[in-house]
Rosetta silent file (secondary structure, phi, psi, omega in degrees, C-alpha in Angstrom):
SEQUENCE: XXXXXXXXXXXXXXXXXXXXXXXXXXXXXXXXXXXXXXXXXXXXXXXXXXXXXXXXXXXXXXXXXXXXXXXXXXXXXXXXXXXXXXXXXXXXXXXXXXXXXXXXXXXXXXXXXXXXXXXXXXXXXXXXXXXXXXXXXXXXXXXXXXXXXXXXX
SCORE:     score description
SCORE:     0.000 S_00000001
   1 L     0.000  137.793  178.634  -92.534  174.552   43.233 S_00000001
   2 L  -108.982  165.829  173.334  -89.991  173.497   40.555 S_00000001
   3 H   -16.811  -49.235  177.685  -89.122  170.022   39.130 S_00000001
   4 H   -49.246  -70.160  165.794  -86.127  170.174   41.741 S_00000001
   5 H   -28.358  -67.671 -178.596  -87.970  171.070   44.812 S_00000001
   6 H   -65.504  -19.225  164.878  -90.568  168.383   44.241 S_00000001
   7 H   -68.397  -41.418 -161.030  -87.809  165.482   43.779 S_00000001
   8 H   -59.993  -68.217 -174.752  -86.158  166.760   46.923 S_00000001
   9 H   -23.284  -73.080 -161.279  -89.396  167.038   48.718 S_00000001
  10 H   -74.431   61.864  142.376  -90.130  163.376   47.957 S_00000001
  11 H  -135.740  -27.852  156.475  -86.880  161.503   48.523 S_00000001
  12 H   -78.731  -51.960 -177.208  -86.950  163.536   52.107 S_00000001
  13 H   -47.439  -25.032  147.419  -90.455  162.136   52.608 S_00000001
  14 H   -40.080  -70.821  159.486  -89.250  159.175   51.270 S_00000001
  15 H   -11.746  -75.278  173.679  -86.402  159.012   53.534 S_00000001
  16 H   -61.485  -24.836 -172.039  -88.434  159.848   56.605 S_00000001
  17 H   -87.434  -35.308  162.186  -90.923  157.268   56.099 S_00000001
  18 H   -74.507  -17.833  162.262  -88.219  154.618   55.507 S_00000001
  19 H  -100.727  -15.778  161.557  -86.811  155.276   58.601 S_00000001
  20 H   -88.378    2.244  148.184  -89.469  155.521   60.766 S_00000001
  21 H   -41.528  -61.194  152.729  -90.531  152.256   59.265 S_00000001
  22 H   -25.133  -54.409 -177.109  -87.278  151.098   60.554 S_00000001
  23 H   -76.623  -88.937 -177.047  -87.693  152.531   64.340 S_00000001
  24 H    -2.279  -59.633  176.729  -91.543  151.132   64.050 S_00000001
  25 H   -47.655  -77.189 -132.991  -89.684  147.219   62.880 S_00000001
  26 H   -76.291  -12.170  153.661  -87.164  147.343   65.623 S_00000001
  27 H   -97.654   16.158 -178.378  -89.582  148.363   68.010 S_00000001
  28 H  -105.637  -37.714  178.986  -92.528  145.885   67.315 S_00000001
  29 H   -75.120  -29.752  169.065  -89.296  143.381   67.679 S_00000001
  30 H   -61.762  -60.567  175.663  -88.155  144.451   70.966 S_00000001
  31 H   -54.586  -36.341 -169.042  -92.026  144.071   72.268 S_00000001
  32 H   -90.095  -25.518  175.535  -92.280  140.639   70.754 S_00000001
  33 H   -89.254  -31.093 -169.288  -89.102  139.564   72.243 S_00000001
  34 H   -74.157  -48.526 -179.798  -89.571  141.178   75.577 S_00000001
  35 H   -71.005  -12.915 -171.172  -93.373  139.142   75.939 S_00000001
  36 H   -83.992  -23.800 -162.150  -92.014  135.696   74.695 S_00000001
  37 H   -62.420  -39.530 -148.377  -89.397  136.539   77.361 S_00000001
  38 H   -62.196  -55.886  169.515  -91.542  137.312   79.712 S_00000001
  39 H   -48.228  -45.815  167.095  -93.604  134.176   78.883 S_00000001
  40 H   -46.152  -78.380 -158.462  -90.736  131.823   79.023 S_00000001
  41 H   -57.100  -26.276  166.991  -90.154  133.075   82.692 S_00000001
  42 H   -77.306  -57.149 -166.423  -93.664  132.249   83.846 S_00000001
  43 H   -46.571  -34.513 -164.951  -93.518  128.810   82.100 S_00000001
  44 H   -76.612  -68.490 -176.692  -90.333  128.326   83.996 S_00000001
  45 H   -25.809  -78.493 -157.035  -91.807  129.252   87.552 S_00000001
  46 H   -57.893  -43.829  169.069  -94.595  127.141   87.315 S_00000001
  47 H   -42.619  -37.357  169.870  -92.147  124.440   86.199 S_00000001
  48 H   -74.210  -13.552 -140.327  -89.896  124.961   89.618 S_00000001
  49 H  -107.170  -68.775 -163.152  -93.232  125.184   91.262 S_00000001
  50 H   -69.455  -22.452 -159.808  -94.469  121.428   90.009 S_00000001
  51 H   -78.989  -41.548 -170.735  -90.159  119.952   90.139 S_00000001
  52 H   -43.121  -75.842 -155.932  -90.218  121.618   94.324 S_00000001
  53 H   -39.172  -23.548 -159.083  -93.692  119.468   94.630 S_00000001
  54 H   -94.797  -49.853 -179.946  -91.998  116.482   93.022 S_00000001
  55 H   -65.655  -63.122 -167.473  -88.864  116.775   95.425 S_00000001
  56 H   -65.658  -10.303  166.023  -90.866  116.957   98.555 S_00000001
  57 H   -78.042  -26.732  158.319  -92.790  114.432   97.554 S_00000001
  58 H   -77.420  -16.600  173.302  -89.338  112.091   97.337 S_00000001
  59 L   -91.605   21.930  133.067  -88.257  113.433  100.670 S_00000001
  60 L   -96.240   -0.176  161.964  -90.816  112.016  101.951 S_00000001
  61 H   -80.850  -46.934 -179.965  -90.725  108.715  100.371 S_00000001
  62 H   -78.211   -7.461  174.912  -87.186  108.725  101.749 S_00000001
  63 H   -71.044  -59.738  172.639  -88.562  110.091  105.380 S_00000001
  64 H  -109.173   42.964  135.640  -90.707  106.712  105.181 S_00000001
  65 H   -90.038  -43.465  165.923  -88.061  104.154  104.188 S_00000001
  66 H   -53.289  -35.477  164.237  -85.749  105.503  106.326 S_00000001
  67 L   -80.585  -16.686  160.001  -88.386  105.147  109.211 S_00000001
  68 L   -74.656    6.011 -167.808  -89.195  101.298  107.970 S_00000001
  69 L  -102.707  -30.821  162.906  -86.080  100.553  108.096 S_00000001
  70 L   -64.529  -31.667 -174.836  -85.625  101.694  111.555 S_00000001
  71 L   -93.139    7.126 -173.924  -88.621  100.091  112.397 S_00000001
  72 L    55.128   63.165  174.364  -87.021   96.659  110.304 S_00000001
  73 L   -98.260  116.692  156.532  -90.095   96.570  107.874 S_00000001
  74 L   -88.355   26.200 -174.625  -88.645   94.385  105.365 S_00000001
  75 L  -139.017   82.329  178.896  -91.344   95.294  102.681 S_00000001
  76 L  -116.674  138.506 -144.433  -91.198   98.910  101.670 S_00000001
  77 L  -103.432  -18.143 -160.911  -93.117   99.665   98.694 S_00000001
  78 L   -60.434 -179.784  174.105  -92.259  102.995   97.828 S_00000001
  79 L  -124.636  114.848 -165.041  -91.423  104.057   94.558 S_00000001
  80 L  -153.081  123.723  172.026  -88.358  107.164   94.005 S_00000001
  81 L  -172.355 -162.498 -154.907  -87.447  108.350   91.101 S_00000001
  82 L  -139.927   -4.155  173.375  -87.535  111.502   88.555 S_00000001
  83 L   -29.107  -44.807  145.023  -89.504  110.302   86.196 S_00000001
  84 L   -44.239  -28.017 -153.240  -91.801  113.228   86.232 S_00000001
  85 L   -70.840  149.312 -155.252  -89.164  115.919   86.650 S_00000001
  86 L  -112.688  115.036  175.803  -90.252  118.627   84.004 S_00000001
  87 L  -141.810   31.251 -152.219  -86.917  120.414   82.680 S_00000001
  88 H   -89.646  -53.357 -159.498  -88.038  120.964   78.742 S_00000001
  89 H   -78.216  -36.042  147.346  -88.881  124.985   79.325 S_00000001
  90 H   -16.818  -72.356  179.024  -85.494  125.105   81.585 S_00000001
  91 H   -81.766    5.860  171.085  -83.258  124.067   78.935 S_00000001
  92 L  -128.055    2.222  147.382  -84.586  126.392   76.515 S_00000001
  93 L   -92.955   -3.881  179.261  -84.445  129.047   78.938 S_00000001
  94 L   -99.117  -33.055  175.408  -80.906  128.571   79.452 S_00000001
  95 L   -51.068  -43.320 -168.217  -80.063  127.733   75.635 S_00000001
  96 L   -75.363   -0.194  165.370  -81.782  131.148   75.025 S_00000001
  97 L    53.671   31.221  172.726  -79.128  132.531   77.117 S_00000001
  98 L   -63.255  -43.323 -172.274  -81.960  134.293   79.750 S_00000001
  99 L   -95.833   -1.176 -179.122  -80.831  132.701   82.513 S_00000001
 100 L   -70.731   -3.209  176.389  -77.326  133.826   82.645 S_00000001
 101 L   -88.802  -20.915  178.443  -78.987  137.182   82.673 S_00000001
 102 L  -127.046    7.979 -162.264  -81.142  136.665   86.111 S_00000001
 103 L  -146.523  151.129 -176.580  -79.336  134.232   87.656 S_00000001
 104 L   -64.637  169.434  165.865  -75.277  133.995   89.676 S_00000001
 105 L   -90.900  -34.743  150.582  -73.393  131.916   88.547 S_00000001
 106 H   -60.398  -35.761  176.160  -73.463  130.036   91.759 S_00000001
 107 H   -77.349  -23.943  178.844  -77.251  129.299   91.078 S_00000001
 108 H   -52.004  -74.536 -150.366  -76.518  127.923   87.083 S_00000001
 109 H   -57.450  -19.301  168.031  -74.156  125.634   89.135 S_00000001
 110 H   -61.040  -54.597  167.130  -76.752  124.774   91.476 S_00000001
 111 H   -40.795  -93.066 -163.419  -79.153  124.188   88.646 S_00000001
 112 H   -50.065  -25.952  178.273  -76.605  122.016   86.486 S_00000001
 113 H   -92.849  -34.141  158.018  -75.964  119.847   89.454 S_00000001
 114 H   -37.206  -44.883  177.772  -79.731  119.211   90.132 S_00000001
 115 H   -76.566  -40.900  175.605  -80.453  118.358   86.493 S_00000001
 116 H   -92.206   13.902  153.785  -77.585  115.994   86.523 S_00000001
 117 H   -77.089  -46.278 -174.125  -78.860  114.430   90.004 S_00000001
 118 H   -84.159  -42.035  144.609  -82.450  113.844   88.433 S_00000001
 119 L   -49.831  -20.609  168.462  -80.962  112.618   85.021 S_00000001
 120 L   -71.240  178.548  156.520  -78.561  110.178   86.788 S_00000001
 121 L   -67.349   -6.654 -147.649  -78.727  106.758   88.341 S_00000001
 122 L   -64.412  -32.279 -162.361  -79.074  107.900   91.514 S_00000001
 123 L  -103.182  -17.137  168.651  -82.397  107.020   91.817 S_00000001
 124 H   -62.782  -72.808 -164.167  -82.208  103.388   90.102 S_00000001
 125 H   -59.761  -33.330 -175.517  -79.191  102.996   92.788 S_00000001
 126 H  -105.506   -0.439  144.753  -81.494  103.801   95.656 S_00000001
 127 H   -93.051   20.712  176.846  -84.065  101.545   94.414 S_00000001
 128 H   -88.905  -43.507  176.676  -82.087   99.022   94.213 S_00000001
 129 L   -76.560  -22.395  167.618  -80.758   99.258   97.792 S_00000001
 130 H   -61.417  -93.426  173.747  -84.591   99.264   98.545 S_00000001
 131 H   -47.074   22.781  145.405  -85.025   95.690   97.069 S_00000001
 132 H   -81.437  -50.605 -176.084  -81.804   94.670   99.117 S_00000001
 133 H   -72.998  -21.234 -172.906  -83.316   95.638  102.064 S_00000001
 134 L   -78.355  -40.287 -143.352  -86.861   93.582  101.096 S_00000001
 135 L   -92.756  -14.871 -151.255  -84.310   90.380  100.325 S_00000001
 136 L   111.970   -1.122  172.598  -82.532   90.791  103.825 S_00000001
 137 L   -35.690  168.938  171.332  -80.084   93.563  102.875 S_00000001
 138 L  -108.788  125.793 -161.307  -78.088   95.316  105.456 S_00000001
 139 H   -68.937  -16.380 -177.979  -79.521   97.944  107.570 S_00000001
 140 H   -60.795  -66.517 -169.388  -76.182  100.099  108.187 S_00000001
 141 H   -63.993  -19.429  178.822  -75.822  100.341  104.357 S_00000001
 142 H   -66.145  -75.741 -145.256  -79.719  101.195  103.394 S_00000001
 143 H   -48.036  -24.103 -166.280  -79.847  103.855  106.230 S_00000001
 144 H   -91.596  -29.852 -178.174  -76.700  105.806  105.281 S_00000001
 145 H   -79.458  -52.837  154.909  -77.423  105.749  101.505 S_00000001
 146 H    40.944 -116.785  163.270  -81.081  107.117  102.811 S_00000001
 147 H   -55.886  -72.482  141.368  -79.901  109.448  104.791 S_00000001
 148 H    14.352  -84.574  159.827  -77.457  110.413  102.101 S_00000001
 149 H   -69.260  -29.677 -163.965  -80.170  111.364   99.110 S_00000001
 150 H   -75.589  -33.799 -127.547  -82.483  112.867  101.423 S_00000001
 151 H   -97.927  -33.653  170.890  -80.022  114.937  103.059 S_00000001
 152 H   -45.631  -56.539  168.155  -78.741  116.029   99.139 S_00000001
 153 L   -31.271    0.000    0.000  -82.495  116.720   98.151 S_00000001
């Protein structure tokens, strides 16, 4: 082999080795991004999984206020609110721009108005009308606000 030969030879092996180096990165990146995604979306489930549990557990705080109030129990203890509501893995699956990729457009909006029902007053506002009704409040206006959140939930 002459002097030539053996440069060529090594700047193709050279070559080849830097580019399958290349395929080898960008496919070790693709796998690492495809499992965090992957990861993300289970994190998320189980997050809808415990926020469902947390809303049926307020429709049913609002099932029995709505029935003391029917029965004119002026002392109803319950406690409704959002305190709990888990939306940390949510917002950094939608910052991560994931969910516009599985989800309509109708469901984002579905989404975005849930997170800004459970970040509101709404729940302040209906425990408020709750201590109206313990003082003597009026039963027209408790039942229909109520009725109202439950029937939004």
């Amino acid at each position: 082999m002459t002097f030539g030969e053996n440069i060529l030879s090594t700047a193709i092996g050279s070559l080849i080795g830097f580019l399958f180096a290349i395929l080898l990165f960008y496919l070790t990146e693709k796998w690492k991004g495809s499992s965090a995604r992957k990861c993300l979306e289970r994190s998320v489930a189980k997050e809808f999984d415990f926020n469902i549990k947390l809303f049926n557990l307020q429709i049913g705080n609002l099932d029995t206020a709505i029935a003391e109030v029917a029965a004119k129990k002026r002392n109803i203890t319950i406690s409704y609110g959002f305190k709990n509501y888990q939306g940390s893995l949510l917002g950094i699956y939608y910052n991560s721009g994931h969910a516009v990729d599985k989800l309509s457009p109708e469901d984002i909006l579905y989404l975005s108005t849930i997170i800004d029902h459970v970040q509101g007053t709404e729940s302040n506002l209906i425990n408020d009308e709750i201590t109206n009704w313990n003082n003597g409040g009026d039963k027209k206006v408790i039942t229909a606000k109520l009725i109202g959140e439950r029937d939004l939930m």
